[in-house]
Amino acid sequence: MNTNVVLDLAKLRRRCAQCSLHQLCLPAGIGHDDLDQLDAIVRRRRPLTRSERLYRIGDPMNALYVAREGSFKTVAINSDGEEQIIGFHLPGELMGLDALGSGRHRCEAEALGPTQVCEVPIESLEEVIHAIPGLSAQILRVIGRSVARDQDHLEMLGRRQAQERIAMFLHGLSERFRVLGHPSAEFSLPMSREDIARFLGLVIETVSRGFTRLQDEGVIKVRGRQLRILDPRQLETMALGSPDAPREQVCPRSA
Amino acid sequence: MNTNVVLDLAKLRRRCAQCSLHQLCLPAGIGHDDLDQLDAIVRRRRPLTRSERLYRIGDPMNALYVAREGSFKTVAINSDGEEQIIGFHLPGELMGLDALGSGRHRCEAEALGPTQVCEVPIESLEEVIHAIPGLSAQILRVIGRSVARDQDHLEMLGRRQAQERIAMFLHGLSERFRVLGHPSAEFSLPMSREDIARFLGLVIETVSRGFTRLQDEGVIKVRGRQLRILDPRQLETMALGSPDAPREQVCPRSA
DNA sequence: CGGTCGGTTGATTGCCCTCAACCTCAGTGG
DNA sequence: CCACTGAGGTTGAGGGCAATCAACCGACCG
């Protein structure tokens, strides 16, 4: 596995301009010259494998991170030692914002499988912002999408029916795969049932039963972590609430 | 209301340097000269009263906002028309980040009472960042604290016991008042029971019963929106779940 | 006074957590 | 080849806790 060809590919991969994610990572409007400047600052870390951590609770903030391969979970741990999943991070999605406020991380970032990660050292961040015109707007946008994912999560957790949360979760995940350019109707779940449960504020049995029920209803096909969405329309309806409402009656919505 | 006195007061109010919140708004390390520059850019909006909105879902992003008086809630509305409270915003706490990702707001920002709001127009934001050295770091920190509040919210909603959520909510609110320099053991809740319920993913009756139970246990005294925390230690224990853990150390805020 | 709004309290239902058994699958070693 | 093992996941039975439905209370207002 160490032929020249592989090395060349590895080298190509190192370049932001060649990265399949650079449209997502820093969407729209970065020129090639600027990408070269970025290359000088973005660091590539050694690969991580499953259960290795990018940072831990209490670590000082060193950088912002984006996986270009593989997925992560961020985990908060309360004083009981109980874990709560704060977020899942697919390739191209930002990690590390949790330390922006205090300078120290509030979460652990743990790899769900083999990963490759890029980082922007925090001390470079400010100078990058000033060096590359327009970059600050891009960075704000990436931050904004991270905030938006947190808000999606809040909306899931605000639902009081377990089945709704599960439907929203699968729908949202599918959407994120679609944006990534991956198949969105059939994919492999990067995380365990346990992780899903702790993400949704449920117990593992409830998640399992929810999946089974969606399968019995013909909405999905699930076997282990392999998932196929058979009826995306129906899933969306369950996730977003009813556009045309087989749901509970509603008095003619005023306003 | 156009006497000289009023105008003078209004003028005083306009200055960031005089604002009681400027340490919170843009913590630590902005010089007086820079504050003058900020003044030129920060706009003060006309006051809003209860139930008036700063922005609505779908509105294009115009600015970032901070109330210097009064509180807000941000509300997401799903297709059933059901409302979910995404956040409460006390004076000095940022609003408007929800539009950073897409350029359009995902939430409504609604005043909970009479308010005064400052805004940084988005088109100025970038130039401000470049004009004032060090400001980008400050802005990132303010954003980070907003992210941290969202994560606190996620941790509340991840708890499966209603009583735990309620305890965390009151404890967190008290902490925020403390940081603001307000009494943290006795204050008036800015929001209704309904809002609290929709913030915590519960129904109003459950919130009401939770308050009553905390009162019966001697932890709080509550009458309408007036709240007194009688046993802060106990409340903290219920909120953080820990037996006797004396809370995380406060890291001396670096730079 | 009646009406509405925000909040509390009571009685009942039902969803989801708990506890427990069982299954599948991969790895391991005999 | 099989038995053993442990982790991850599914399924079942039962009970507790929060949602639901409903009545009531106090405050405010016209």
Short mmCIF file of C-alpha atoms in Angstrom, two decimals, chain A residues 5-249:
data_model
loop_
_atom_site.label_atom_id
_atom_site.label_comp_id
_atom_site.label_asym_id
_atom_site.label_seq_id
_atom_site.Cartn_x
_atom_site.Cartn_y
_atom_site.Cartn_z
CA VAL A 5 0.46 6.18 -7.06
CA VAL A 6 -0.89 6.13 -3.56
CA LEU A 7 1.55 8.79 -2.47
CA ASP A 8 0.56 11.03 -5.32
CA LEU A 9 -3.08 10.63 -4.50
CA ALA A 10 -2.32 11.44 -0.90
CA LYS A 11 -0.54 14.56 -1.96
CA LEU A 12 -3.38 15.62 -4.19
CA ARG A 13 -5.77 15.12 -1.31
CA ARG A 14 -3.80 17.54 0.74
CA ARG A 15 -4.78 20.47 -1.38
CA CYS A 16 -7.87 22.46 -0.50
CA ALA A 17 -8.44 23.16 -4.17
CA GLN A 18 -8.67 19.46 -4.91
CA CYS A 19 -10.71 18.59 -1.87
CA SER A 20 -14.14 17.34 -2.80
CA LEU A 21 -15.48 19.23 0.18
CA HIS A 22 -14.14 22.67 -0.43
CA GLN A 23 -17.43 23.86 -1.83
CA LEU A 24 -19.07 22.79 1.39
CA CYS A 25 -16.24 23.61 3.68
CA LEU A 26 -16.03 27.21 2.54
CA PRO A 27 -18.92 27.60 0.20
CA ALA A 28 -18.99 29.81 -2.85
CA GLY A 29 -16.67 32.52 -3.81
CA ILE A 30 -13.16 31.62 -2.79
CA GLY A 31 -10.73 32.05 -5.63
CA HIS A 32 -7.84 29.76 -6.43
CA ASP A 33 -5.29 32.21 -5.15
CA ASP A 34 -7.07 32.37 -1.85
CA LEU A 35 -7.26 28.60 -1.69
CA ASP A 36 -3.50 28.53 -1.95
CA GLN A 37 -3.29 30.86 0.99
CA LEU A 38 -5.64 28.64 2.90
CA ASP A 39 -3.44 25.65 2.18
CA ALA A 40 -0.63 27.35 3.98
CA ILE A 41 -2.65 27.58 7.14
CA VAL A 42 -4.90 24.55 7.19
CA ARG A 43 -3.24 21.66 8.92
CA ARG A 44 -3.97 18.01 8.30
CA ARG A 45 -3.89 15.82 11.35
CA ARG A 46 -2.87 12.22 11.51
CA PRO A 47 -5.84 9.97 10.84
CA LEU A 48 -7.98 8.95 13.80
CA THR A 49 -9.68 5.62 14.27
CA ARG A 50 -12.92 4.70 15.97
CA SER A 51 -13.26 6.01 19.54
CA GLU A 52 -10.19 8.24 19.32
CA ARG A 53 -10.83 11.80 20.39
CA LEU A 54 -10.09 15.06 18.66
CA TYR A 55 -10.45 16.98 21.89
CA ARG A 56 -11.74 16.42 25.40
CA ILE A 57 -13.79 18.37 27.89
CA GLY A 58 -11.69 21.10 29.43
CA ASP A 59 -9.10 21.12 26.69
CA PRO A 60 -8.07 24.62 25.67
CA MET A 61 -9.32 25.61 22.26
CA ASN A 62 -6.62 25.09 19.66
CA ALA A 63 -8.44 25.09 16.37
CA LEU A 64 -11.63 24.67 14.41
CA TYR A 65 -11.99 21.25 12.82
CA VAL A 66 -13.61 19.72 9.76
CA ALA A 67 -13.52 16.03 8.94
CA ARG A 68 -12.90 15.44 5.26
CA GLU A 69 -13.47 11.71 5.73
CA GLY A 70 -15.40 9.92 8.42
CA SER A 71 -17.85 11.12 11.05
CA PHE A 72 -17.68 12.30 14.63
CA LYS A 73 -19.93 12.66 17.61
CA THR A 74 -19.61 15.39 20.22
CA VAL A 75 -20.51 14.28 23.72
CA ALA A 76 -21.26 16.18 26.90
CA ILE A 77 -20.92 14.37 30.19
CA ASN A 78 -22.88 15.46 33.23
CA SER A 79 -21.79 14.94 36.78
CA ASP A 80 -23.60 11.61 37.02
CA GLY A 81 -21.26 10.42 34.31
CA GLU A 82 -24.21 10.11 31.96
CA GLU A 83 -23.40 10.96 28.36
CA GLN A 84 -25.49 13.20 26.16
CA ILE A 85 -24.75 13.42 22.45
CA ILE A 86 -24.62 17.07 21.44
CA GLY A 87 -24.08 16.52 17.75
CA PHE A 88 -23.08 14.26 14.90
CA HIS A 89 -20.63 15.68 12.39
CA LEU A 90 -20.44 14.37 8.86
CA PRO A 91 -17.59 15.24 6.50
CA GLY A 92 -17.53 18.95 5.76
CA GLU A 93 -19.35 19.88 8.95
CA LEU A 94 -17.64 22.12 11.46
CA MET A 95 -16.51 21.00 14.92
CA GLY A 96 -15.03 22.86 17.85
CA LEU A 97 -17.33 25.85 18.23
CA ASP A 98 -18.25 24.70 21.73
CA ALA A 99 -15.01 26.22 23.00
CA LEU A 100 -15.46 29.64 21.41
CA GLY A 101 -17.22 31.13 24.40
CA SER A 102 -14.91 30.17 27.25
CA GLY A 103 -11.78 29.09 25.41
CA ARG A 104 -12.21 25.55 26.70
CA HIS A 105 -14.10 22.65 25.22
CA ARG A 106 -17.39 21.64 26.77
CA CYS A 107 -17.60 18.41 24.78
CA GLU A 108 -15.57 15.44 23.72
CA ALA A 109 -15.23 14.94 19.96
CA GLU A 110 -14.98 11.24 19.28
CA ALA A 111 -14.45 9.52 15.92
CA LEU A 112 -17.21 7.13 14.92
CA GLY A 113 -14.88 5.34 12.53
CA PRO A 114 -11.67 5.99 10.61
CA THR A 115 -11.36 9.70 9.88
CA GLN A 116 -9.24 12.38 8.25
CA VAL A 117 -9.43 15.82 9.79
CA CYS A 118 -8.39 19.31 8.71
CA GLU A 119 -7.90 22.04 11.26
CA VAL A 120 -7.49 25.78 11.28
CA PRO A 121 -5.35 26.73 14.28
CA ILE A 122 -7.10 29.35 16.31
CA GLU A 123 -4.14 31.67 16.39
CA SER A 124 -4.17 31.68 12.61
CA LEU A 125 -7.88 32.24 12.39
CA GLU A 126 -7.75 35.94 13.00
CA GLU A 127 -4.90 36.54 10.62
CA VAL A 128 -6.61 34.43 7.97
CA ILE A 129 -9.70 36.50 8.36
CA HIS A 130 -7.72 39.63 7.68
CA ALA A 131 -5.49 38.15 5.01
CA ILE A 132 -8.20 36.81 2.75
CA PRO A 133 -10.87 39.28 1.80
CA GLY A 134 -14.29 37.75 2.01
CA LEU A 135 -13.17 34.90 4.17
CA SER A 136 -14.72 36.23 7.33
CA ALA A 137 -18.11 36.09 5.64
CA GLN A 138 -17.42 32.49 4.62
CA ILE A 139 -16.42 31.54 8.11
CA LEU A 140 -19.50 33.15 9.54
CA ARG A 141 -21.58 31.14 7.11
CA VAL A 142 -19.97 27.88 8.14
CA ILE A 143 -20.54 28.79 11.76
CA GLY A 144 -24.11 29.61 10.89
CA ARG A 145 -24.73 26.19 9.45
CA SER A 146 -23.39 24.63 12.60
CA VAL A 147 -25.79 26.75 14.63
CA ALA A 148 -28.61 25.70 12.31
CA ARG A 149 -27.84 22.02 12.94
CA ASP A 150 -28.01 22.64 16.67
CA GLN A 151 -31.38 24.26 16.18
CA ASP A 152 -32.61 21.28 14.17
CA HIS A 153 -31.52 19.17 17.10
CA LEU A 154 -33.42 21.40 19.51
CA GLU A 155 -36.52 21.03 17.39
CA MET A 156 -36.17 17.25 17.49
CA LEU A 157 -35.83 17.22 21.24
CA GLY A 158 -38.76 19.57 21.62
CA ARG A 159 -41.06 16.96 20.12
CA ARG A 160 -42.69 14.89 22.78
CA GLN A 161 -43.42 11.81 20.70
CA ALA A 162 -40.50 9.43 20.35
CA GLN A 163 -41.62 8.42 16.87
CA GLU A 164 -41.54 12.02 15.69
CA ARG A 165 -38.02 12.51 16.98
CA ILE A 166 -36.86 9.37 15.24
CA ALA A 167 -38.48 10.34 11.97
CA MET A 168 -36.94 13.82 12.17
CA PHE A 169 -33.57 12.29 12.90
CA LEU A 170 -33.61 9.98 9.89
CA HIS A 171 -35.02 12.66 7.63
CA GLY A 172 -32.39 15.16 8.72
CA LEU A 173 -29.58 12.68 8.32
CA SER A 174 -30.77 11.80 4.84
CA GLU A 175 -30.85 15.48 3.92
CA ARG A 176 -27.30 15.94 5.11
CA PHE A 177 -26.10 12.99 3.05
CA ARG A 178 -27.87 14.45 0.05
CA VAL A 179 -26.12 17.79 0.49
CA LEU A 180 -22.83 15.91 0.74
CA GLY A 181 -23.52 14.32 -2.62
CA HIS A 182 -24.00 10.88 -1.14
CA PRO A 183 -27.00 8.65 -1.77
CA SER A 184 -29.69 9.91 0.53
CA ALA A 185 -32.18 7.07 0.20
CA GLU A 186 -29.78 4.31 1.16
CA PHE A 187 -26.84 4.65 3.46
CA SER A 188 -25.11 3.22 6.45
CA LEU A 189 -25.70 4.83 9.83
CA PRO A 190 -22.34 6.01 11.16
CA MET A 191 -23.48 5.71 14.78
CA SER A 192 -24.81 3.04 17.10
CA ARG A 193 -28.37 2.76 18.41
CA GLU A 194 -26.99 3.82 21.75
CA ASP A 195 -25.62 7.03 20.24
CA ILE A 196 -28.90 7.75 18.50
CA ALA A 197 -30.76 7.24 21.75
CA ARG A 198 -28.47 9.60 23.62
CA PHE A 199 -28.79 12.12 20.82
CA LEU A 200 -32.59 12.02 20.95
CA GLY A 201 -33.06 11.87 24.71
CA LEU A 202 -34.50 8.36 24.51
CA VAL A 203 -33.39 4.91 25.60
CA ILE A 204 -31.99 2.41 23.18
CA GLU A 205 -35.04 0.14 23.26
CA THR A 206 -37.30 2.98 22.20
CA VAL A 207 -35.07 3.76 19.22
CA SER A 208 -35.03 0.11 18.23
CA ARG A 209 -38.81 -0.15 18.48
CA GLY A 210 -39.18 3.08 16.53
CA PHE A 211 -37.08 1.73 13.68
CA THR A 212 -39.01 -1.51 13.67
CA ARG A 213 -42.28 0.34 13.57
CA LEU A 214 -41.18 2.55 10.68
CA GLN A 215 -40.19 -0.62 8.89
CA ASP A 216 -43.52 -2.30 9.59
CA GLU A 217 -45.22 0.78 8.16
CA GLY A 218 -43.18 0.43 4.99
CA VAL A 219 -41.39 3.74 5.42
CA ILE A 220 -37.88 2.35 5.79
CA LYS A 221 -35.95 -0.89 5.52
CA VAL A 222 -33.39 -1.33 8.24
CA ARG A 223 -30.95 -4.09 9.01
CA GLY A 224 -28.32 -3.28 11.57
CA ARG A 225 -26.80 0.01 10.48
CA GLN A 226 -27.84 -0.39 6.86
CA LEU A 227 -30.77 1.83 6.08
CA ARG A 228 -32.99 2.31 3.07
CA ILE A 229 -35.69 4.93 2.90
CA LEU A 230 -38.59 3.42 0.99
CA ASP A 231 -41.09 6.25 1.29
CA PRO A 232 -39.30 9.59 1.59
CA ARG A 233 -42.54 11.55 1.29
CA GLN A 234 -44.06 9.73 4.21
CA LEU A 235 -40.90 10.11 6.27
CA GLU A 236 -40.87 13.82 5.59
CA THR A 237 -44.50 14.09 6.60
CA MET A 238 -43.79 12.35 9.88
CA ALA A 239 -40.72 14.49 10.45
CA LEU A 240 -42.04 17.93 9.63
CA GLY A 241 -45.50 17.43 10.96
CA SER A 242 -48.42 17.23 8.63
CA PRO A 243 -48.53 19.45 5.58
CA ASP A 244 -52.02 18.16 4.89
CA ALA A 245 -52.53 16.48 8.21
CA PRO A 246 -53.56 12.92 8.85
CA ARG A 247 -52.50 14.20 12.27
CA GLU A 248 -54.87 15.33 14.94
CA GLN A 249 -57.53 17.75 13.90
#
